[in-house]
Tab-separated table of C-alpha atoms and ligand atoms in Angstrom:
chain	number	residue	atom	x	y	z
A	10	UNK	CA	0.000	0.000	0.000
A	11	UNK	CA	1.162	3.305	-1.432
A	12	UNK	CA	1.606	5.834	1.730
A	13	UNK	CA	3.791	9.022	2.582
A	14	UNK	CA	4.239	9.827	6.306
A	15	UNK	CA	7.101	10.723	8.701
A	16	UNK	CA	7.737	7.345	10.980
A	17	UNK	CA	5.650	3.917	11.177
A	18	UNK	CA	7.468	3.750	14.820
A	19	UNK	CA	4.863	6.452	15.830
A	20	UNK	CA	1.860	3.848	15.513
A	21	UNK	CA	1.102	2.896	18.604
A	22	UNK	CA	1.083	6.341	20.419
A	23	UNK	CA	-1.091	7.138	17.724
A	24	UNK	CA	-3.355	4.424	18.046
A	25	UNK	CA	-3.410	5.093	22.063
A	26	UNK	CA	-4.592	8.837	21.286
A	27	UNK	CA	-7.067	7.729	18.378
A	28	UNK	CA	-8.782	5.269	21.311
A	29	UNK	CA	-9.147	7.730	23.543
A	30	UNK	CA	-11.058	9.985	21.062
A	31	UNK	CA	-13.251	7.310	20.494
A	32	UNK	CA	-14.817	7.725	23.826
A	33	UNK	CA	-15.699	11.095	23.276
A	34	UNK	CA	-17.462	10.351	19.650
A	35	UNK	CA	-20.361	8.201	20.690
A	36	UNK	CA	-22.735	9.503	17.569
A	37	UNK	CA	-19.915	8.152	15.031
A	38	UNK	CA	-19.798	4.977	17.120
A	39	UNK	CA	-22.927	3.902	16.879
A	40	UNK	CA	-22.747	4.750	12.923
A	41	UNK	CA	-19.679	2.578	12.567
A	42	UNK	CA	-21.790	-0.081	13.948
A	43	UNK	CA	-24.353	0.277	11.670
A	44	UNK	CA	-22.059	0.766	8.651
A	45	UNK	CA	-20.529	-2.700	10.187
A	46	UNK	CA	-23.637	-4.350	9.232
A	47	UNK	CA	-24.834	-2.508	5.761
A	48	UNK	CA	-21.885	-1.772	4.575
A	49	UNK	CA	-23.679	1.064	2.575
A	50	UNK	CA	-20.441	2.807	0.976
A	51	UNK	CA	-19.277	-0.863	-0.246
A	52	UNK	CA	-17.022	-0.740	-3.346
A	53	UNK	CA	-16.903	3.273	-2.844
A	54	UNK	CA	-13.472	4.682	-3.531
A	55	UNK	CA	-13.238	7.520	-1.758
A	56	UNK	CA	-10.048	10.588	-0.813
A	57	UNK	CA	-10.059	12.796	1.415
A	58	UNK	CA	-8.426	15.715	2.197
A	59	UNK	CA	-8.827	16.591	5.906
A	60	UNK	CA	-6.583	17.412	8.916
A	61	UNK	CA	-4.937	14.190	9.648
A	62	UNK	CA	-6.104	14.291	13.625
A	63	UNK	CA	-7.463	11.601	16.374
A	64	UNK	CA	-11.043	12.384	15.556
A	65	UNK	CA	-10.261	12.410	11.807
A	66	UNK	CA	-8.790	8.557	12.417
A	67	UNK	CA	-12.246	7.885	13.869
A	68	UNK	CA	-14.060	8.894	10.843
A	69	UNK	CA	-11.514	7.302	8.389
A	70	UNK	CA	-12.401	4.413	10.347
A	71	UNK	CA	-16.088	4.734	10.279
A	72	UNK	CA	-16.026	5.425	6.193
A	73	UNK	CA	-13.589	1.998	5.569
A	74	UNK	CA	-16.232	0.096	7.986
A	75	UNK	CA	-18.917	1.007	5.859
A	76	UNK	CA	-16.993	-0.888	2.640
A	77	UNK	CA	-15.401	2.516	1.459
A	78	UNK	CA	-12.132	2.320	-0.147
A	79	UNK	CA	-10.477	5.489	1.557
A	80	UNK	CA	-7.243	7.044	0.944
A	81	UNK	CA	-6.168	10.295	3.321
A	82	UNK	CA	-4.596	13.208	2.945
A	83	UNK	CA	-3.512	16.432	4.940
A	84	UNK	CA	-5.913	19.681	4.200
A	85	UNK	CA	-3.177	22.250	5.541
A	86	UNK	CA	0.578	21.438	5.635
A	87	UNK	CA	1.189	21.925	9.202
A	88	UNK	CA	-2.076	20.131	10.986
A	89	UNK	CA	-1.335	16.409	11.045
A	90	UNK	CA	-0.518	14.357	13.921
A	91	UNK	CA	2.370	11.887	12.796
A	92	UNK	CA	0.991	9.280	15.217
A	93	UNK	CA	-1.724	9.784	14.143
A	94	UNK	CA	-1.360	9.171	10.447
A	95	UNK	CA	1.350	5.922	10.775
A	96	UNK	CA	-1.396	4.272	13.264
A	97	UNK	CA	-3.650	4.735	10.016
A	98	UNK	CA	-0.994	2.547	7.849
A	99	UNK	CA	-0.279	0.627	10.503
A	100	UNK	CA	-3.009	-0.460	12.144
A	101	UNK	CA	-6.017	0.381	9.439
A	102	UNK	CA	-4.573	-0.013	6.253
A	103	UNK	CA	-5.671	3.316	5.568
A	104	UNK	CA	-3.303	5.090	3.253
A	105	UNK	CA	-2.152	8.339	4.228
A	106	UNK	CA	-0.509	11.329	2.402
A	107	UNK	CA	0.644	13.793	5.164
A	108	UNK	CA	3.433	14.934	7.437
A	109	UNK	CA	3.333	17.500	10.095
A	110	UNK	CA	5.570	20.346	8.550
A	111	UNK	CA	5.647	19.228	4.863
A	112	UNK	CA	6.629	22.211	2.012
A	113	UNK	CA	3.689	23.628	-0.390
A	114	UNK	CA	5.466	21.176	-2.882
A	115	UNK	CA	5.134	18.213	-1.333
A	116	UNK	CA	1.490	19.426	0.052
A	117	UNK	CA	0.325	19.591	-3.547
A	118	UNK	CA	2.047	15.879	-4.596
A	119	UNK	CA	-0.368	14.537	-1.156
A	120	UNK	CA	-3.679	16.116	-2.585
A	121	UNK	CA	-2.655	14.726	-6.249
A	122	UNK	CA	-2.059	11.027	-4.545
A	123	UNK	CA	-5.694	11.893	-3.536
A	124	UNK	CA	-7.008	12.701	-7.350
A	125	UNK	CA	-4.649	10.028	-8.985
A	126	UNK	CA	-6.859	7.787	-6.787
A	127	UNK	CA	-9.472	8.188	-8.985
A	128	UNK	CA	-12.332	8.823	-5.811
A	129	UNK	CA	-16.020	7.937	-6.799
A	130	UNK	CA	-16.663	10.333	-3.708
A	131	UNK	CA	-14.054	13.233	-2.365
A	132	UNK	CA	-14.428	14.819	1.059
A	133	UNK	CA	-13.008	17.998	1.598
A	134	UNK	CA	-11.678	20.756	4.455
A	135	UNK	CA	-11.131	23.781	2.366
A	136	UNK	CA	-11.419	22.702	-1.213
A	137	UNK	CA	-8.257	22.405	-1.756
A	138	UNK	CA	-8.774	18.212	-3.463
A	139	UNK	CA	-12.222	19.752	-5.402
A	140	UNK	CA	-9.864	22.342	-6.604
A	141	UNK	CA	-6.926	20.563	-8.052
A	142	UNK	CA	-9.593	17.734	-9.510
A	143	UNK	CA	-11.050	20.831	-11.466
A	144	UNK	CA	-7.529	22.110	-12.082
A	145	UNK	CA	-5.591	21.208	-15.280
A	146	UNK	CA	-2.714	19.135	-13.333
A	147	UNK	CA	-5.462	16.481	-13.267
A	148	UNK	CA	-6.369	14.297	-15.567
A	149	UNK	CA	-10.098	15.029	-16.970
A	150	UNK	CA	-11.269	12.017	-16.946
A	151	UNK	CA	-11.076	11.669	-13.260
A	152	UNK	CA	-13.192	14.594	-12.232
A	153	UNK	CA	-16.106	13.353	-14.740
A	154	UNK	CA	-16.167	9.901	-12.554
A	155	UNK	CA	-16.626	11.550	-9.333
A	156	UNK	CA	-20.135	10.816	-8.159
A	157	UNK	CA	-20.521	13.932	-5.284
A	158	UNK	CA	-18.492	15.168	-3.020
A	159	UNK	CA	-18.979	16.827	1.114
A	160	UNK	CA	-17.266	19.674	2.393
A	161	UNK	CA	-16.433	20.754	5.982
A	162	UNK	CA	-15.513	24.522	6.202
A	163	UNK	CA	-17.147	27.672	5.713
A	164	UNK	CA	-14.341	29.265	3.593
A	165	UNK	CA	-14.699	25.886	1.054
A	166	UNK	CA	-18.365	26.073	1.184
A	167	UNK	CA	-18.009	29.817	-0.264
A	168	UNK	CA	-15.523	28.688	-2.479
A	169	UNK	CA	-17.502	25.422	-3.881
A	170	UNK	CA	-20.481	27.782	-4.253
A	171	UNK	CA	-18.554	30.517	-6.318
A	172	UNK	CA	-17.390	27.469	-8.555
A	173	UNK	CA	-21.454	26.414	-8.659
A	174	UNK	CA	-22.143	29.754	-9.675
A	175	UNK	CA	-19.820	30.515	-12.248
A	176	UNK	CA	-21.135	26.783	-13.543
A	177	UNK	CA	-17.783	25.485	-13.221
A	178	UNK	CA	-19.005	22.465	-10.393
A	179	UNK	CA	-18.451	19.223	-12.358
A	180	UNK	CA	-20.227	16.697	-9.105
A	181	UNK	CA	-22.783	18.130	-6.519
A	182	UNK	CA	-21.497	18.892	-3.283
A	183	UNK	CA	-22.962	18.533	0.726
A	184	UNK	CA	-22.006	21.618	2.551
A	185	UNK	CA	-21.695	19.664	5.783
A	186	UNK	CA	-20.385	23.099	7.345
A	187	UNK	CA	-24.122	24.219	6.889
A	188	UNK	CA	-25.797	21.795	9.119
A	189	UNK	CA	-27.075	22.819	12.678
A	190	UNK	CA	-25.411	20.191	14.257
A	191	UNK	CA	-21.945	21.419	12.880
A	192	UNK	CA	-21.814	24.574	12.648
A	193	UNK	CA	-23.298	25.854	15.670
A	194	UNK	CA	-21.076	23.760	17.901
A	195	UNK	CA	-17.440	23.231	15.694
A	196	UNK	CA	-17.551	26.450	14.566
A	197	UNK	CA	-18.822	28.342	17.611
A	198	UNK	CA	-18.048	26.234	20.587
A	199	UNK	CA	-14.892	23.855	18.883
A	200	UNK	CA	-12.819	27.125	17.491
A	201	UNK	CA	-13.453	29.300	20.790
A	202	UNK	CA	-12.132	26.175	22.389
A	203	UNK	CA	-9.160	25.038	20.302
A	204	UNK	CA	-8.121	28.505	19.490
A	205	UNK	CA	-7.500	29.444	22.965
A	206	UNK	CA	-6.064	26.292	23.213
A	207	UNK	CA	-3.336	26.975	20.645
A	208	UNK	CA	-2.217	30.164	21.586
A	209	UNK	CA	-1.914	29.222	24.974
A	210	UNK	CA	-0.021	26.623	24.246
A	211	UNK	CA	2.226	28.341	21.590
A	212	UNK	CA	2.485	31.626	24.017
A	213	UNK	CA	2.077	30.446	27.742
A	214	UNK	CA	0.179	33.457	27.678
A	215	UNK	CA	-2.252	34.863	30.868
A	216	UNK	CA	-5.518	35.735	29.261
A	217	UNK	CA	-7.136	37.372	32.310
A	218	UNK	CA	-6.469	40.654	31.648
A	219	UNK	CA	-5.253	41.030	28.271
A	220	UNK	CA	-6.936	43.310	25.463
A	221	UNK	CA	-7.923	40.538	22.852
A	222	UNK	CA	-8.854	41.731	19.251
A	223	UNK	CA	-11.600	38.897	17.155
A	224	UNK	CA	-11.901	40.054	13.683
A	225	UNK	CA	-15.131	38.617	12.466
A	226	UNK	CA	-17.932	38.034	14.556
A	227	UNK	CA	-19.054	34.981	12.075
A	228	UNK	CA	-19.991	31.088	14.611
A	229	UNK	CA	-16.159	30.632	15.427
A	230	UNK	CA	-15.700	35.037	16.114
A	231	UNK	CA	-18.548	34.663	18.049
A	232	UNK	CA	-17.387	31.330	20.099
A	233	UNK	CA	-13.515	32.703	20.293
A	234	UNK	CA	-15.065	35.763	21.773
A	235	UNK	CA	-16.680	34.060	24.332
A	236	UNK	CA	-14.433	31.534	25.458
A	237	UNK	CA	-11.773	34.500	25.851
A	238	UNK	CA	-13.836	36.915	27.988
A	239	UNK	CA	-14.721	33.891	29.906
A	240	UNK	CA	-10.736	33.504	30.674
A	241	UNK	CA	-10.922	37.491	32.120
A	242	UNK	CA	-9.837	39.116	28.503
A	243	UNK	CA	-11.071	42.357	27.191
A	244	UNK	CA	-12.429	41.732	24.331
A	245	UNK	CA	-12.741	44.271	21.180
A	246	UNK	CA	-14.704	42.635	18.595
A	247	UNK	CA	-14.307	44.326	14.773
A	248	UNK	CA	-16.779	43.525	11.596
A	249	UNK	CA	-17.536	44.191	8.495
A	250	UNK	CA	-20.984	43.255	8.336
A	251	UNK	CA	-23.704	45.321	10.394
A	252	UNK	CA	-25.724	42.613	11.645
A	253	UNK	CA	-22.919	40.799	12.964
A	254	UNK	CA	-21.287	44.063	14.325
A	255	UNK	CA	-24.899	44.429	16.491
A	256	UNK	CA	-25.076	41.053	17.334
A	257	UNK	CA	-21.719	41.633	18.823
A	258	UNK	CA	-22.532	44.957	20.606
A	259	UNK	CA	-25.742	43.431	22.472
A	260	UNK	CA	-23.725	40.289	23.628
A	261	UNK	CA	-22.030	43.048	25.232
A	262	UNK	CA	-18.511	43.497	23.429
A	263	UNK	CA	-16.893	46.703	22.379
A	264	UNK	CA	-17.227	46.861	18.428
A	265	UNK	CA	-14.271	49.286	16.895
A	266	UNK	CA	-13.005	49.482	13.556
A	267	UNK	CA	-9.949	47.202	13.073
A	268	UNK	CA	-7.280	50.273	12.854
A	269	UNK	CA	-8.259	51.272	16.445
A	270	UNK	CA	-8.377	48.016	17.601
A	271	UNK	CA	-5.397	47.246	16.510
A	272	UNK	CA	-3.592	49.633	18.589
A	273	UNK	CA	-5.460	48.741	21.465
A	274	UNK	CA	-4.749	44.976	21.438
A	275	UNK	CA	-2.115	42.886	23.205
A	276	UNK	CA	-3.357	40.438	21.133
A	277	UNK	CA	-5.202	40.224	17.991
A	278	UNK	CA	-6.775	36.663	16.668
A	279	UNK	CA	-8.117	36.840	12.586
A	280	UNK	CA	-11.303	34.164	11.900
A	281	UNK	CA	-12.923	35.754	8.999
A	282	UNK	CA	-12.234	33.952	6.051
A	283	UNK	CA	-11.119	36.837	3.980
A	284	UNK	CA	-7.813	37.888	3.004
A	285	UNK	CA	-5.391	40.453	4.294
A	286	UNK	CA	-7.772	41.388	7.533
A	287	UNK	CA	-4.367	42.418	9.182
A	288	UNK	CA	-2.313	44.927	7.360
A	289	UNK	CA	0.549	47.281	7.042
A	290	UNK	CA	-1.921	50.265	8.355
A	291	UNK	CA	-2.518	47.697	11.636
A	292	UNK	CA	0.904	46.815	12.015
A	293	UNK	CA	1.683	50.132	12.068
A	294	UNK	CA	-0.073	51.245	14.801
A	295	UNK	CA	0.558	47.996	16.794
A	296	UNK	CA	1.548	48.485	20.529
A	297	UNK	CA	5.041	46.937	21.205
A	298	UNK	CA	4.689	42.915	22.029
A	299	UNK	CA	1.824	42.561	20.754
A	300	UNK	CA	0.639	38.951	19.402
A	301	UNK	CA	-0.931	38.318	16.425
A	302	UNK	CA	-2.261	35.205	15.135
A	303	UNK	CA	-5.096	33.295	13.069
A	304	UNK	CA	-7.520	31.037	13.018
A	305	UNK	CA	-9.220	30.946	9.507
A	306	UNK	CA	-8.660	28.342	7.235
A	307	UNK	CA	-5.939	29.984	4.821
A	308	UNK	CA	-3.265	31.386	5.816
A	309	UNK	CA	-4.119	34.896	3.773
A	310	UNK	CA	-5.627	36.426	6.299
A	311	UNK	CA	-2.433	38.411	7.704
A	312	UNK	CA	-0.954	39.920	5.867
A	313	UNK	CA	2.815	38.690	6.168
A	314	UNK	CA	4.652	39.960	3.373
A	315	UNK	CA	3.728	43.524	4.521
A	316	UNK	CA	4.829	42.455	8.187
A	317	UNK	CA	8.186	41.025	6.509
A	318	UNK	CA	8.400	44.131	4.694
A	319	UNK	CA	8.109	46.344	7.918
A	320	UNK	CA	10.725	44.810	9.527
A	321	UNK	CA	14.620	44.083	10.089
A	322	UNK	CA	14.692	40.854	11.442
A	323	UNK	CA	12.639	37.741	12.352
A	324	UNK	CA	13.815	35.157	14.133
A	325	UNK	CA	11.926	31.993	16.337
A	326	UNK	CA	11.866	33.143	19.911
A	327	UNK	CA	9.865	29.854	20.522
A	328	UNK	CA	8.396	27.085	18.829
A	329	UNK	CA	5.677	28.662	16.704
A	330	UNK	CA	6.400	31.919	17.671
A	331	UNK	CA	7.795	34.703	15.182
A	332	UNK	CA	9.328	37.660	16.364
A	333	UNK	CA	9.588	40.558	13.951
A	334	UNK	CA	11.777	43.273	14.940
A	335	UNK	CA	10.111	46.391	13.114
A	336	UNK	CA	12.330	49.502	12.004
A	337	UNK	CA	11.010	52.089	15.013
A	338	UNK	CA	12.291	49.280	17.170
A	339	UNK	CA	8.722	47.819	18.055
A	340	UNK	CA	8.164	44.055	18.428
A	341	UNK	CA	5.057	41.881	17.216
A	342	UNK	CA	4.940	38.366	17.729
A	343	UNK	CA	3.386	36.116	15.291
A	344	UNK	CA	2.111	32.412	15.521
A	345	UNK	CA	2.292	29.605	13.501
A	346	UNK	CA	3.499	31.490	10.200
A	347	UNK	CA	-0.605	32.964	10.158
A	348	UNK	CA	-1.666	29.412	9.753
A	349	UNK	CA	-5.006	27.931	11.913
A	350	UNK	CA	-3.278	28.581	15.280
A	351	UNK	CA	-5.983	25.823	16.775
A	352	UNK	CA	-4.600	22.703	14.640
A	353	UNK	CA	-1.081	24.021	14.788
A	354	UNK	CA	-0.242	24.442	18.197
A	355	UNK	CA	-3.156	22.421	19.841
A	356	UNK	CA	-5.060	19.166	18.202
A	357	UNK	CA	-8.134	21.108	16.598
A	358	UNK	CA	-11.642	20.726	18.237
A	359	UNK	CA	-12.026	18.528	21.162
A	360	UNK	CA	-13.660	14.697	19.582
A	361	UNK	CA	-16.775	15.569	21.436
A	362	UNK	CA	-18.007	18.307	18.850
A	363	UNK	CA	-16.057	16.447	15.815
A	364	UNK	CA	-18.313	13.796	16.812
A	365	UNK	CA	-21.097	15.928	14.947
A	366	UNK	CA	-19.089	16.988	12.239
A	367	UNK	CA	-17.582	14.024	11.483
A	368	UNK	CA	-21.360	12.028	11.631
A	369	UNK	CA	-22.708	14.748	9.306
A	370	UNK	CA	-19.539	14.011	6.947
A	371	UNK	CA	-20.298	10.359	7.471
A	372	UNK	CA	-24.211	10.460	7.143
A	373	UNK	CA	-23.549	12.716	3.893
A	374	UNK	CA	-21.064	10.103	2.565
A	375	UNK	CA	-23.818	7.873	2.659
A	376	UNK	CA	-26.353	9.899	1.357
A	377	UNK	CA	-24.557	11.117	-1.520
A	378	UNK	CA	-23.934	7.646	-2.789
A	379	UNK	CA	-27.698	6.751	-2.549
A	380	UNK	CA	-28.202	9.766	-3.704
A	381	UNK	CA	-26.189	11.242	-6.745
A	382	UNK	CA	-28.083	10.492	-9.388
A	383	UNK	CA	-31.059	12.740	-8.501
A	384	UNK	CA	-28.209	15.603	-7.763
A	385	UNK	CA	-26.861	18.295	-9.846
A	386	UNK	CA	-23.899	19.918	-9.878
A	387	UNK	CA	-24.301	22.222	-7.189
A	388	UNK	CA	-23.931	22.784	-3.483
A	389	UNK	CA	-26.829	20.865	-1.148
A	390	UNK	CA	-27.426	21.211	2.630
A	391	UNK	CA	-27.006	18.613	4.791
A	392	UNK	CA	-30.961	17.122	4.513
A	393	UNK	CA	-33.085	18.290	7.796
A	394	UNK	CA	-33.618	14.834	8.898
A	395	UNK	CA	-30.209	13.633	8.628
A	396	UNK	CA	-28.670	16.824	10.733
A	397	UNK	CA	-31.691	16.528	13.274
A	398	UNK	CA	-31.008	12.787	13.628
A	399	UNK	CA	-27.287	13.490	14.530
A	400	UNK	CA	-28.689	15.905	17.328
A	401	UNK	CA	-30.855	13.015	18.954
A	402	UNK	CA	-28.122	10.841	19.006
A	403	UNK	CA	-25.929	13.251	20.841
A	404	UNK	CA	-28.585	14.017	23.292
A	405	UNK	CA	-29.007	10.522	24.290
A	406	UNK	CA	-25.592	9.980	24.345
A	407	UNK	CA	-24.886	12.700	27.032
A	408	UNK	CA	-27.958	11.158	28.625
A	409	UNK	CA	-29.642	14.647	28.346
A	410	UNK	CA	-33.983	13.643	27.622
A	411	UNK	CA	-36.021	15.953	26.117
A	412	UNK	CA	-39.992	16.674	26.112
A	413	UNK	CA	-42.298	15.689	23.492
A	414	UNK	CA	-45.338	17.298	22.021
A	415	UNK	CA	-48.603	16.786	23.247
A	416	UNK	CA	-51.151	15.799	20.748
A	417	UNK	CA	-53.397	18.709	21.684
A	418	UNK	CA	-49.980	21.231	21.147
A	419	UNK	CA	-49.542	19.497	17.822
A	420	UNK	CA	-52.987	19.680	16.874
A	421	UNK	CA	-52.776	23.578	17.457
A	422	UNK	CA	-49.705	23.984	15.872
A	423	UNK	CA	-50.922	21.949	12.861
A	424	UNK	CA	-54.227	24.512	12.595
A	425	UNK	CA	-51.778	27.545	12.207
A	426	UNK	CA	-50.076	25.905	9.575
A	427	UNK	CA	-53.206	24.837	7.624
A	428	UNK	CA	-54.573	28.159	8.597
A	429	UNK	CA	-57.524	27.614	10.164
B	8	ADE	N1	-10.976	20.883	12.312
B	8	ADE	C1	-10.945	21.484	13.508
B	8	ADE	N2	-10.625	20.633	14.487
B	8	ADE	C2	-10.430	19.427	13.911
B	8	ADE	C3	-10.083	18.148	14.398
B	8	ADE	N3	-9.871	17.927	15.689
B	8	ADE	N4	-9.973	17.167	13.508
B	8	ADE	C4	-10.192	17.393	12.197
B	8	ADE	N5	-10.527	18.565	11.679
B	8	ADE	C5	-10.646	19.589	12.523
């Protein structure tokens, strides 16, 4: 079996951490034992391109025990767990295309692995395998045999649906991001999380106290924002969009525009989506020591040439952490070269909320197979009942009951919506 990762020898750790996951993904469980039993991707060839984490073993796991034929690669060069992905050789036969730390070069020969593979179905963090299928390094033929694909991120749902749009799509899509049961809790409650997570690791940082900049108040601004007043920050939240920038003023944060923010901030954390959020006009005003990072998908959304251009030296003052000295003498710090500071320096959202990400991307899988021929080629929700399924398994799982209905409350619910 064809494979590219950075030591076999890691296996076992890996296996050790993938186990423990496990107990915190009961929803994926109890699809792995269905899949056990109806096998319903059987014969599917399938590649993904995902961060190569614990939780992500658990879902490779889930897709090969439904008869899937899956081959793995890294979604952003500097995300994978090494254990992680030579347990997946190892111990699942899975093979895997990834190594923590890997050049854009050798990134791009992964996700090819991934299209030479020829996948019936792709699954995707960012777009970045839908992409190159469409691209001309592949060969055309492949991308016409694709039967659908599922995506997990905001920033590859917008970019999937810019492709629909411009009638470029060759397969229909599942924006998995879209469901309830992912994005309100990954994005919101798994970035705050993780985020804080990573920069704590990477910085040994106090939060109590510290003047915290979130630019974008979209689910993960909004969760980030939270998690770090709830660790005693002051938070300044900055926006583009109105409706966001209100939502953020009544949930009580400070809304400036990003200039003044910026020279406010000890430290400023980007999760937008959108490109060059962080600028020479920021960095300029920047107090001395100040941290930046992000936690987007791409790494575009600091703008580091312009900080690299500022300055007269960088050098690595600690693992993952930059230090630019700029020409009036001032010092920013910056983490994980601008890449997703939560998957870089931590291990990405806890497996309790990949749980419901990773059953959406597994429920989808399944769906899309049943499924493709009555599809076009555009982007699709996750289907009501499937994402309301996933949030009755979690519920029971965490033991947490619910009420029902009467039949008298649904009778008078049913007469407003016949209108009588
Ligand atoms: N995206 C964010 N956190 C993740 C995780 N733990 N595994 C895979 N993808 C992720």
């Amino acid at each position: 079996m064809n494979h590219d990762i950075k030591d076999r020898e890691l296996a076992d750790d890996g296996k050790r951490r993938i186990d423990w996951a496990d107990r915190f993904m009961p929803v994926l469980r109890l699809i792995r034992q269905r899949f056990e039993q109806e096998r319903p991707l059987e014969g599917v060839r399938l590649s993904a391109c995902l961060h190569v984490t614990t939780e992500t073993a658990n879902l490779a796991r889930v897709l090969k025990a439904g008869g899937a034929e899956v081959l793995l690669c890294a979604s952003n060069p500097l995300s994978t767990q090494d254990d992680v992905a030579a347990s997946l050789v190892v111990h699942d036969s899975i093979p895997i295309f990834a190594i923590k730390g890997e050049d854009t070069e050798t990134y791009y020969q992964h996700i090819d692995e991934a299209v030479n593979f020829q996948p019936m179905v792709t699954m995707d963090d960012g777009a970045d395998l839908v992409s190159r299928l469409h691209s001309e390094e592949a060969n055309p033929s492949y991308v016409e045999n694709v039967l659908a694909g599922t995506e997990e991120t905001t920033t590859g749902v917008i970019r999937l649906k810019s492709m629909a749009a411009e009638g470029v799509l060759r397969y229909p899509i599942i924006a998995v991001n879209d469901a309830q049961t992912k994005h309100f809790f990954d994005n919101r409650y798994g970035t705050g999380q993780s985020t804080l997570d990573g920069i704590i690791r990477a910085t040994n940082l106090l939060i109590a106290g510290t003047t915290v900049a979130v630019v974008g108040y979209g689910w993960c601004g909004r969760g980030f924002a939270d998690r770090a007043r709830g660790l005693g920050a002051n938070v300044i939240v900055t926006e583009v969009d109105p409706l966001n920038a209100l939502e953020a003023v009544m949930d009580g944060f400070r809304v400036l525009p990003m200039i003044q923010a910026a020279a406010e901030a000890d430290l400023v954390v980007t999760l937008t989506g959108n490109i060059h959020v962080l600028r020479r006009e920021h960095f300029e005003t920047m107090k001395d020591g100040a941290i930046i990072c992000n936690s987007g998908h791409f790494n575009v959304e600091i703008n580091i040439p312009d900080l690299k251009d500022l300055s007269t030296e960088v050098r690595t003052t600690r693992e993952l952490v930059e230090e630019y000295s700029l020409k009036d003498g001032r010092k920013l710090y910056l983490l994980g070269e601008g890449r997703l500071i939560n998957l870089v320096a931590a291990e990405g959202h806890p497996a309790s909320v990949m749980d419901m990400s990773f059953a959406n991307q597994a429920l989808s899988a399944e769906y899309v197979v049943k499924n493709h021929e009555q599809m076009d080629n555009c982007v699709y929700d996750v289907p009501e009942e499937l994402d309301a399924s996933i949030a009755k398994l979690k519920l029971q799982a965490l033991g947490v009951a619910i009420d029902q209905l009467t039949e008298e409350q649904q009778t008078y619910l049913n007469s407003w919506t016949m209108g009588t």
